[in-house]
CSV table of C-alpha atoms in Angstrom, one decimal:
chain,number,residue,atom,x,y,z
A,177,UNK,CA,9.6,-24.7,19.5
A,178,UNK,CA,8.8,-26.9,22.6
A,179,UNK,CA,8.8,-30.1,20.4
A,180,UNK,CA,12.3,-29.6,19.2
A,181,UNK,CA,13.5,-28.6,22.5
A,182,UNK,CA,12.1,-31.7,24.3
A,183,UNK,CA,13.7,-34.0,21.8
A,184,UNK,CA,17.1,-32.5,22.1
A,185,UNK,CA,16.7,-32.4,25.9
A,186,UNK,CA,15.6,-36.1,26.0
A,187,UNK,CA,18.7,-37.1,23.8
A,188,UNK,CA,21.2,-35.1,25.9
A,189,UNK,CA,19.8,-36.5,29.1
A,190,UNK,CA,19.9,-40.1,28.0
A,191,UNK,CA,23.3,-39.9,26.4
A,192,UNK,CA,24.6,-38.1,29.5
A,193,UNK,CA,23.4,-40.7,31.9
A,194,UNK,CA,24.5,-43.6,29.8
A,195,UNK,CA,28.0,-42.0,29.3
A,196,UNK,CA,28.2,-41.5,33.2
A,197,UNK,CA,27.2,-45.0,33.8
A,198,UNK,CA,29.7,-46.5,31.2
A,199,UNK,CA,32.5,-44.2,32.5
A,200,UNK,CA,31.8,-45.5,36.1
A,201,UNK,CA,31.6,-49.1,35.0
A,202,UNK,CA,34.8,-48.8,33.0
A,203,UNK,CA,36.5,-47.1,35.9
A,204,UNK,CA,35.6,-50.0,38.2
A,205,UNK,CA,36.7,-52.5,35.5
A,206,UNK,CA,40.0,-50.8,35.3
A,207,UNK,CA,40.3,-50.8,39.0
A,208,UNK,CA,39.5,-54.6,39.0
A,209,UNK,CA,42.0,-55.4,36.2
A,210,UNK,CA,44.7,-53.3,38.0
A,211,UNK,CA,44.0,-55.1,41.2
A,212,UNK,CA,44.1,-58.4,39.3
A,213,UNK,CA,47.5,-57.4,37.8
A,214,UNK,CA,48.9,-56.6,41.1
A,215,UNK,CA,47.5,-59.8,42.7
A,216,UNK,CA,48.9,-61.9,39.8
A,217,UNK,CA,52.3,-60.4,40.3
A,218,UNK,CA,52.1,-61.2,44.0
A,219,UNK,CA,50.7,-64.7,43.2
A,220,UNK,CA,53.6,-65.4,40.8
A,221,UNK,CA,56.2,-64.5,43.3
A,222,UNK,CA,54.5,-66.6,45.9
A,223,UNK,CA,54.3,-69.7,43.6
A,224,UNK,CA,57.8,-69.2,42.6
A,225,UNK,CA,58.8,-69.4,46.2
A,226,UNK,CA,56.6,-72.4,46.8
A,227,UNK,CA,58.0,-74.2,43.7
A,228,UNK,CA,61.6,-73.7,45.1
A,229,UNK,CA,60.6,-74.9,48.4
A,230,UNK,CA,59.1,-78.1,46.6
A,231,UNK,CA,62.1,-78.4,44.5
A,232,UNK,CA,64.5,-78.5,47.5
A,233,UNK,CA,62.1,-81.1,49.2
A,234,UNK,CA,62.1,-83.3,46.1
A,235,UNK,CA,65.7,-83.2,45.5
A,236,UNK,CA,66.4,-84.0,49.1
A,237,UNK,CA,64.1,-87.0,48.8
A,238,UNK,CA,65.8,-88.1,45.5
A,239,UNK,CA,69.3,-88.0,47.2
A,240,UNK,CA,67.8,-90.0,50.1
A,241,UNK,CA,67.4,-92.9,47.6
A,242,UNK,CA,70.6,-94.9,48.1
A,243,UNK,CA,69.8,-97.6,45.8
A,244,UNK,CA,69.8,-95.1,42.8
A,245,UNK,CA,72.9,-94.3,41.2
A,246,UNK,CA,74.2,-90.6,40.7
A,247,UNK,CA,73.2,-90.6,37.1
A,248,UNK,CA,69.6,-91.8,37.9
A,249,UNK,CA,69.4,-89.2,40.6
A,250,UNK,CA,70.5,-86.5,38.2
A,251,UNK,CA,68.2,-87.4,35.5
A,252,UNK,CA,65.2,-87.5,37.9
A,253,UNK,CA,66.2,-84.0,39.2
A,254,UNK,CA,66.4,-82.6,35.5
A,255,UNK,CA,63.2,-84.5,34.5
A,256,UNK,CA,61.3,-82.7,37.4
A,257,UNK,CA,62.6,-79.3,36.3
A,258,UNK,CA,61.6,-79.8,32.8
A,259,UNK,CA,58.0,-80.7,34.1
A,260,UNK,CA,58.1,-77.3,35.8
A,261,UNK,CA,59.2,-75.2,32.9
A,262,UNK,CA,56.3,-72.8,33.8
A,263,UNK,CA,58.5,-71.7,36.7
A,264,UNK,CA,62.1,-72.6,35.8
A,265,UNK,CA,63.9,-71.6,32.5
A,266,UNK,CA,67.0,-73.6,33.0
A,267,UNK,CA,69.1,-75.6,35.5
A,268,UNK,CA,72.9,-76.8,35.9
A,269,UNK,CA,73.4,-79.8,38.1
A,270,UNK,CA,76.9,-81.0,39.0
A,271,UNK,CA,77.3,-84.1,41.3
A,272,UNK,CA,80.2,-84.1,43.8
A,273,UNK,CA,83.4,-85.8,42.8
A,274,UNK,CA,82.3,-85.5,39.1
A,275,UNK,CA,83.9,-83.2,36.6
A,276,UNK,CA,80.9,-83.2,34.2
A,277,UNK,CA,78.0,-80.8,34.6
A,278,UNK,CA,74.5,-81.6,33.6
A,279,UNK,CA,72.4,-78.5,32.1
A,280,UNK,CA,68.9,-78.0,31.0
A,281,UNK,CA,67.1,-75.0,29.4
A,282,UNK,CA,68.7,-71.6,28.4
A,283,UNK,CA,69.2,-70.2,31.9
A,284,UNK,CA,67.5,-66.9,31.2
A,285,UNK,CA,66.0,-65.4,34.4
A,286,UNK,CA,66.8,-65.2,38.0
A,287,UNK,CA,69.5,-67.7,39.1
A,288,UNK,CA,69.3,-69.5,42.6
A,289,UNK,CA,71.9,-71.7,44.1
A,290,UNK,CA,70.9,-74.8,46.0
A,291,UNK,CA,73.4,-76.4,48.3
A,292,UNK,CA,72.4,-80.1,48.5
A,293,UNK,CA,74.3,-83.0,50.0
A,294,UNK,CA,76.2,-84.6,47.1
A,295,UNK,CA,75.1,-82.0,44.5
A,296,UNK,CA,75.6,-78.5,43.3
A,297,UNK,CA,72.2,-77.4,41.9
A,298,UNK,CA,71.7,-73.9,40.2
A,299,UNK,CA,68.2,-73.2,38.8
A,300,UNK,CA,67.1,-70.3,36.8
A,301,UNK,CA,63.4,-68.8,37.6
A,302,UNK,CA,61.3,-67.4,34.8
A,303,UNK,CA,60.8,-63.6,35.2
A,304,UNK,CA,57.7,-62.5,37.4
A,305,UNK,CA,56.2,-60.8,34.5
A,306,UNK,CA,55.9,-63.9,32.4
A,307,UNK,CA,54.3,-65.7,35.3
A,308,UNK,CA,51.9,-62.8,35.8
A,309,UNK,CA,50.9,-62.9,32.1
A,310,UNK,CA,50.4,-66.5,32.4
A,311,UNK,CA,48.1,-65.8,35.5
A,312,UNK,CA,46.3,-63.1,33.5
A,313,UNK,CA,45.7,-65.4,30.5
A,314,UNK,CA,44.2,-68.0,33.0
A,315,UNK,CA,41.8,-65.1,34.1
A,316,UNK,CA,41.0,-64.2,30.3
A,317,UNK,CA,37.4,-65.7,30.6
A,318,UNK,CA,36.8,-63.2,33.6
A,319,UNK,CA,37.8,-60.3,31.5
A,320,UNK,CA,35.7,-61.4,28.5
A,321,UNK,CA,32.6,-61.9,31.0
A,322,UNK,CA,33.3,-58.5,32.3
A,323,UNK,CA,33.1,-57.0,28.8
A,324,UNK,CA,30.1,-58.8,27.8
A,325,UNK,CA,28.4,-57.8,31.1
A,326,UNK,CA,29.2,-54.2,30.4
A,327,UNK,CA,27.6,-54.4,26.9
A,328,UNK,CA,24.6,-56.2,28.1
A,329,UNK,CA,24.1,-53.7,30.9
A,330,UNK,CA,24.7,-50.6,28.7
A,331,UNK,CA,22.1,-51.9,26.2
A,332,UNK,CA,19.5,-52.7,28.7
A,333,UNK,CA,20.0,-49.2,30.5
A,334,UNK,CA,19.7,-47.6,27.1
A,335,UNK,CA,16.3,-49.4,26.4
A,336,UNK,CA,15.1,-48.7,29.8
A,337,UNK,CA,16.0,-45.0,29.8
A,338,UNK,CA,14.4,-44.6,26.4
A,339,UNK,CA,11.2,-46.1,27.5
A,340,UNK,CA,10.9,-44.9,30.9
A,341,UNK,CA,13.0,-41.6,31.2
A,342,UNK,CA,11.9,-40.4,27.9
A,343,UNK,CA,8.3,-40.7,28.4
A,344,UNK,CA,8.6,-39.0,31.8
A,345,UNK,CA,10.6,-36.2,30.3
A,346,UNK,CA,8.1,-35.8,27.5
A,347,UNK,CA,5.3,-35.7,30.0
A,348,UNK,CA,7.0,-33.1,32.2
A,349,UNK,CA,7.8,-31.0,29.1
A,350,UNK,CA,4.3,-31.3,27.8
A,351,UNK,CA,2.9,-30.2,31.1
A,352,UNK,CA,5.3,-27.1,31.2
A,353,UNK,CA,4.6,-26.3,27.5
A,354,UNK,CA,0.8,-26.4,28.4
A,355,UNK,CA,1.1,-23.4,30.7
A,356,UNK,CA,-0.8,-20.5,29.4
A,357,UNK,CA,1.0,-17.2,30.3
A,358,UNK,CA,-2.1,-15.2,30.0
A,359,UNK,CA,-4.0,-17.5,32.3
A,360,UNK,CA,-1.5,-19.5,34.2
A,361,UNK,CA,-3.0,-22.6,36.1
A,362,UNK,CA,-1.1,-24.9,38.5
A,363,UNK,CA,-0.1,-28.2,36.9
A,364,UNK,CA,-1.8,-31.3,38.1
A,365,UNK,CA,0.8,-34.1,39.2
A,366,UNK,CA,0.9,-37.4,37.3
A,367,UNK,CA,-0.1,-40.3,39.4
A,368,UNK,CA,2.5,-42.6,37.8
A,369,UNK,CA,5.2,-39.9,38.6
A,370,UNK,CA,4.1,-38.6,41.9
A,371,UNK,CA,6.1,-41.2,43.8
A,372,UNK,CA,9.3,-39.8,42.5
A,373,UNK,CA,10.7,-37.4,45.0
A,374,UNK,CA,12.6,-35.2,42.3
A,375,UNK,CA,9.4,-35.0,40.2
A,376,UNK,CA,7.4,-33.7,43.2
A,377,UNK,CA,9.9,-31.3,44.1
A,378,UNK,CA,10.3,-29.9,40.6
A,379,UNK,CA,6.7,-29.6,39.9
A,380,UNK,CA,6.1,-28.1,43.3
A,381,UNK,CA,8.6,-25.3,42.4
A,382,UNK,CA,7.0,-24.9,38.9
A,383,UNK,CA,3.4,-24.7,40.7
A,384,UNK,CA,4.9,-22.0,42.9
A,385,UNK,CA,6.1,-20.0,40.1
A,386,UNK,CA,2.8,-20.3,38.3
A,387,UNK,CA,0.8,-19.3,41.4
A,388,UNK,CA,3.2,-16.3,41.8
A,389,UNK,CA,2.9,-15.5,38.1
A,390,UNK,CA,-0.9,-15.7,38.2
A,391,UNK,CA,-1.0,-13.4,41.3
A,392,UNK,CA,1.4,-11.0,39.7
A,393,UNK,CA,-0.5,-10.9,36.5
A,394,UNK,CA,-3.8,-10.2,38.5
A,395,UNK,CA,-2.2,-7.4,40.4
A,396,UNK,CA,-0.7,-6.0,37.1
A,397,UNK,CA,-4.3,-6.2,35.5
A,398,UNK,CA,-5.8,-4.6,38.5
A,399,UNK,CA,-3.2,-1.8,38.6
A,400,UNK,CA,-3.5,-1.4,34.8
A,401,UNK,CA,-7.4,-1.1,35.1
A,402,UNK,CA,-7.0,1.4,37.9
A,403,UNK,CA,-4.3,3.3,36.0
A,404,UNK,CA,-6.6,3.3,32.8
A,405,UNK,CA,-9.6,4.6,34.9
A,406,UNK,CA,-7.4,7.3,36.4
A,407,UNK,CA,-5.8,8.2,33.0
A,408,UNK,CA,-9.4,8.4,31.6
A,409,UNK,CA,-10.5,10.5,34.4
A,410,UNK,CA,-7.6,12.9,34.2
A,411,UNK,CA,-8.0,13.0,30.4
A,412,UNK,CA,-11.7,13.8,30.7
A,413,UNK,CA,-11.0,16.5,33.2
A,414,UNK,CA,-8.2,17.8,31.0
A,415,UNK,CA,-10.4,17.8,28.0
A,416,UNK,CA,-13.0,19.7,29.9
A,417,UNK,CA,-10.4,22.3,30.9
A,418,UNK,CA,-9.2,22.4,27.6
A,419,UNK,CA,-12.6,23.1,26.1
A,420,UNK,CA,-13.2,25.7,28.9
A,421,UNK,CA,-9.7,27.3,28.2
A,422,UNK,CA,-10.6,27.3,24.4
A,423,UNK,CA,-13.9,29.0,25.1
A,424,UNK,CA,-12.3,31.5,27.4
A,425,UNK,CA,-9.7,32.2,24.8
A,426,UNK,CA,-12.2,32.5,22.1
A,427,UNK,CA,-14.2,34.9,24.3
A,428,UNK,CA,-11.2,36.8,25.1
A,429,UNK,CA,-10.0,37.0,21.6
A,430,UNK,CA,-13.5,38.2,20.6
A,431,UNK,CA,-13.6,40.8,23.4
A,432,UNK,CA,-10.2,41.9,22.5
A,433,UNK,CA,-10.7,42.2,18.7
A,434,UNK,CA,-14.4,42.7,18.4
A,435,UNK,CA,-16.3,45.9,19.0
A,436,UNK,CA,-18.9,45.1,21.8
A,437,UNK,CA,-21.8,47.0,20.2
A,438,UNK,CA,-21.6,46.2,16.3
A,439,UNK,CA,-19.8,42.9,16.5
A,440,UNK,CA,-17.3,43.8,14.0
A,441,UNK,CA,-13.4,44.4,14.4
A,442,UNK,CA,-12.6,47.2,16.8
A,443,UNK,CA,-10.1,50.0,16.1
A,444,UNK,CA,-7.1,48.0,17.7
A,445,UNK,CA,-7.6,45.0,15.7
A,446,UNK,CA,-8.2,47.0,12.5
A,447,UNK,CA,-4.8,48.8,13.1
A,448,UNK,CA,-3.1,45.4,13.5
A,449,UNK,CA,-4.6,44.0,10.4
A,450,UNK,CA,-4.2,47.1,8.3
A,451,UNK,CA,-0.5,47.2,8.9
A,452,UNK,CA,-0.1,43.5,8.0
A,453,UNK,CA,-2.1,43.9,4.7
A,454,UNK,CA,-0.3,47.0,3.7
A,455,UNK,CA,3.0,45.3,4.4
A,456,UNK,CA,2.0,42.1,2.4
A,457,UNK,CA,0.6,44.3,-0.6
A,458,UNK,CA,3.9,46.1,-0.9
A,459,UNK,CA,6.0,43.0,-0.6
A,460,UNK,CA,3.9,41.1,-3.1
A,461,UNK,CA,3.2,44.2,-5.4
A,462,UNK,CA,-0.6,43.6,-5.1
A,463,UNK,CA,-3.5,46.1,-5.0
A,464,UNK,CA,-5.0,47.4,-1.8
A,465,UNK,CA,-7.8,49.9,-1.1
A,466,UNK,CA,-9.5,51.2,2.1
A,467,UNK,CA,-13.0,52.7,2.7
A,468,UNK,CA,-13.9,55.1,5.5
A,469,UNK,CA,-17.6,55.2,6.0
A,470,UNK,CA,-19.5,57.8,8.1
A,471,UNK,CA,-23.2,57.8,8.9
A,472,UNK,CA,-24.7,61.1,7.9
A,473,UNK,CA,-26.4,63.2,10.6
A,474,UNK,CA,-26.2,60.4,13.1
A,475,UNK,CA,-26.2,63.0,15.9
A,476,UNK,CA,-29.8,63.8,15.0
A,477,UNK,CA,-30.8,60.1,15.3
A,478,UNK,CA,-29.5,60.1,18.9
A,479,UNK,CA,-31.2,63.4,19.7
A,480,UNK,CA,-34.6,62.5,18.2
A,481,UNK,CA,-34.8,58.8,18.9
A,482,UNK,CA,-32.5,58.4,21.8
A,483,UNK,CA,-29.1,56.8,22.2
A,484,UNK,CA,-30.7,53.2,22.6
A,485,UNK,CA,-32.3,53.5,19.3
A,486,UNK,CA,-29.2,55.0,17.9
A,487,UNK,CA,-27.1,52.0,19.0
A,488,UNK,CA,-29.5,49.7,17.3
A,489,UNK,CA,-29.1,51.7,14.3
A,490,UNK,CA,-25.2,51.3,14.4
A,491,UNK,CA,-25.6,47.6,14.9
A,492,UNK,CA,-28.0,47.3,11.8
A,493,UNK,CA,-25.7,49.6,9.8
A,494,UNK,CA,-22.6,47.5,10.7
A,495,UNK,CA,-24.4,44.4,9.7
A,496,UNK,CA,-25.5,45.8,6.3
A,497,UNK,CA,-21.8,47.1,5.5
A,498,UNK,CA,-20.5,43.5,6.6
A,499,UNK,CA,-23.3,41.7,4.4
A,500,UNK,CA,-22.2,43.9,1.2
A,501,UNK,CA,-18.5,43.4,1.8
A,502,UNK,CA,-18.9,39.6,2.4
A,503,UNK,CA,-15.6,37.7,2.1
A,504,UNK,CA,-14.0,40.4,-0.2
A,505,UNK,CA,-12.7,42.4,2.7
A,506,UNK,CA,-12.7,43.2,6.5
A,507,UNK,CA,-15.0,45.6,8.3
A,508,UNK,CA,-14.2,47.4,11.6
A,509,UNK,CA,-15.6,50.2,13.6
A,510,UNK,CA,-13.4,53.2,13.1
A,511,UNK,CA,-14.9,55.1,16.0
A,512,UNK,CA,-18.3,56.6,16.9
A,513,UNK,CA,-20.4,56.3,13.8
A,514,UNK,CA,-17.5,55.7,11.4
A,515,UNK,CA,-16.5,52.2,9.8
A,516,UNK,CA,-13.3,51.3,8.0
A,517,UNK,CA,-13.1,48.5,5.3
A,518,UNK,CA,-9.9,47.0,4.0
A,519,UNK,CA,-10.3,45.5,0.5
A,520,UNK,CA,-7.3,43.3,-0.6
A,521,UNK,CA,-6.6,43.0,-4.3
A,522,UNK,CA,-9.0,45.9,-5.1
A,523,UNK,CA,-7.7,48.9,-7.1
A,524,UNK,CA,-9.5,52.2,-6.6
A,525,UNK,CA,-12.0,51.6,-9.6
A,526,UNK,CA,-13.2,48.3,-8.0
A,527,UNK,CA,-13.2,49.9,-4.5
A,528,UNK,CA,-15.4,52.6,-5.8
A,529,UNK,CA,-18.0,50.1,-7.1
A,530,UNK,CA,-17.9,48.3,-3.6
A,531,UNK,CA,-18.3,51.7,-1.8
A,532,UNK,CA,-21.2,52.6,-4.0
A,533,UNK,CA,-23.0,49.3,-3.4
A,534,UNK,CA,-22.6,50.0,0.4
A,535,UNK,CA,-23.8,53.6,0.1
A,536,UNK,CA,-26.8,52.5,-2.0
A,537,UNK,CA,-27.6,49.6,0.4
A,538,UNK,CA,-27.7,51.8,3.5
A,539,UNK,CA,-29.5,54.6,1.7
A,540,UNK,CA,-32.4,52.1,0.7
A,541,UNK,CA,-32.7,50.6,4.2
A,542,UNK,CA,-35.0,51.6,7.0
A,543,UNK,CA,-34.2,50.8,10.6
A,544,UNK,CA,-36.2,50.1,13.7
A,545,UNK,CA,-40.0,50.6,14.0
A,546,UNK,CA,-39.6,54.3,13.2
A,547,UNK,CA,-38.4,53.3,9.7
A,548,UNK,CA,-35.2,55.5,10.3
A,549,UNK,CA,-33.4,56.6,7.2
A,550,UNK,CA,-29.5,56.9,7.3
A,551,UNK,CA,-27.3,58.0,4.4
A,552,UNK,CA,-23.4,57.6,4.3
A,553,UNK,CA,-20.5,59.5,3.1
A,554,UNK,CA,-17.6,57.4,1.9
A,555,UNK,CA,-14.0,58.2,1.2
A,556,UNK,CA,-12.0,55.8,-1.0
A,557,UNK,CA,-8.2,55.6,-1.4
A,558,UNK,CA,-5.8,53.1,-2.9
A,559,UNK,CA,-2.4,52.1,-1.6
A,560,UNK,CA,0.6,53.7,-3.5
A,561,UNK,CA,4.0,52.4,-3.6
A,562,UNK,CA,5.3,55.3,-1.4
A,563,UNK,CA,2.4,55.3,0.9
A,564,UNK,CA,2.5,54.4,4.6
A,565,UNK,CA,-0.3,53.3,6.7
A,566,UNK,CA,-1.0,56.8,8.1
A,567,UNK,CA,-0.7,58.4,4.8
A,568,UNK,CA,-3.2,56.0,3.2
A,569,UNK,CA,-5.8,56.5,6.0
A,570,UNK,CA,-5.1,60.3,5.8
A,571,UNK,CA,-6.0,60.4,2.1
A,572,UNK,CA,-9.2,58.2,2.7
A,573,UNK,CA,-10.1,60.5,5.6
A,574,UNK,CA,-9.6,63.6,3.4
A,575,UNK,CA,-11.9,62.1,0.9
A,576,UNK,CA,-14.5,61.4,3.5
A,577,UNK,CA,-14.3,65.1,4.6
A,578,UNK,CA,-14.8,66.1,1.0
A,579,UNK,CA,-17.8,63.9,0.7
A,580,UNK,CA,-19.4,65.5,3.9
A,581,UNK,CA,-18.5,68.9,2.5
A,582,UNK,CA,-20.1,68.4,-0.8
A,583,UNK,CA,-23.4,67.5,0.5
A,584,UNK,CA,-23.1,63.9,2.1
A,585,UNK,CA,-24.6,60.6,0.6
A,586,UNK,CA,-21.8,60.1,-1.7
A,587,UNK,CA,-18.5,58.5,-2.6
A,588,UNK,CA,-15.3,60.4,-3.1
A,589,UNK,CA,-12.1,59.0,-4.5
A,590,UNK,CA,-8.7,60.0,-3.0
A,591,UNK,CA,-6.1,59.7,-5.6
A,592,UNK,CA,-2.4,59.7,-4.9
A,593,UNK,CA,-0.2,62.7,-5.7
A,594,UNK,CA,1.2,60.9,-8.7
A,595,UNK,CA,-2.2,60.7,-10.1
A,596,UNK,CA,-3.3,64.2,-9.2
A,597,UNK,CA,-2.6,65.6,-12.6
A,598,UNK,CA,-4.8,62.9,-14.3
A,599,UNK,CA,-7.5,64.0,-11.9
A,600,UNK,CA,-7.2,67.7,-12.8
A,601,UNK,CA,-7.2,66.8,-16.5
A,602,UNK,CA,-10.4,64.8,-16.0
A,603,UNK,CA,-12.1,67.6,-14.2
A,604,UNK,CA,-11.2,69.8,-17.1
A,605,UNK,CA,-12.9,67.5,-19.5
A,606,UNK,CA,-16.1,67.5,-17.4
A,607,UNK,CA,-15.7,64.3,-15.6
A,608,UNK,CA,-16.6,64.0,-11.9
A,609,UNK,CA,-15.1,61.8,-9.3
A,610,UNK,CA,-18.0,61.7,-6.8
A,611,UNK,CA,-21.1,59.5,-7.4
A,612,UNK,CA,-24.7,60.7,-6.5
A,613,UNK,CA,-27.3,58.4,-5.9
A,614,UNK,CA,-30.9,59.0,-6.9
A,615,UNK,CA,-33.5,58.5,-4.2
A,616,UNK,CA,-33.9,54.7,-3.9
A,617,UNK,CA,-36.8,52.6,-3.0
A,618,UNK,CA,-36.9,51.7,0.8
A,619,UNK,CA,-35.2,48.5,1.7
A,620,UNK,CA,-34.7,47.0,5.1
A,621,UNK,CA,-31.1,45.4,5.6
A,622,UNK,CA,-31.3,42.4,7.9
């Protein structure tokens, strides 16, 4: 890009200078020619006047020759006028006491009457422009020399400019194009050009700009580094605050949604999640079951072993339930020694199996050093199309109450009113809806 620009700049500068010089020279030449034309006109008029005066003197001398006849005198005068045809175009000569008139030329021009003794002479002068042209023709060599001088001067200037000016312009352009904007350095002056005032002034201005650019760049880099450091510091502080805020939010969320003792969902969070699952199950027409689990005779554990041991038993029981349920459902502390389990996509038969696994696991477990044995009563209910949250929980709670009333350590299913008739018919056929577990081998739930 720089190379092309420098070439076009060189050509434009040379052509501009040459055209200016040629224009000035032509203007001077035109002024000289105009002056020469005006001077030739003035010279022509002056020479005509001189020739007329010479003619008057010459004729007076001819007339003074008494030994010449009138005819000889007349012939001499006309011969003289013929010799001066560059100034006179014609003449009429009439001697006194003579009826004949002698003429010469065509008499085209400016007539002049000369009163001479013994003669009447009328001469016709050539127009001044003709004489001026003659004067200009005489100066033709001057015009030719002027034109040759112009051509020679034009050629010499063009050669000198191409050799000297182009090289200097190229050198300046090369120096300017060598400036690195990322690391600007002042340009060193060329020794061969340092004597040129204009070159020194231009390069001095360029170096001031380069120094200013370098200073501005250094300031900008310093400001950028400082700004980066501040931004990094602010970002680090912000990230630390964000981490602290996230941790606090997690802790707050855990405190708000988790039971502090058993580390499962609390009753408030259970109510929220249970309402959402019921709504989704109805909207998607999917199965949903709920388990209500109660630790049997838990008051006796507190009375015999103390409330601290009782809290430990609650913690272990919650972890056992959570371990059995796994990712199949959600476990929450319902209140006291009661727990609730939400089982999405489970019908009452699958829910019954899951409840039995929970009951059997807790029944086979031993807690604390005292090997405390705890059994559970579980009520199971499945969501019906017409159920509300409260109605579903009421049926599961009633089933839990029935399990307590029928001897504890068992699972009772709560059927919806629509399936009540099917339950009665099943009882008539000798089928049972509760599940009794035989005495299992002791097992400790981690």
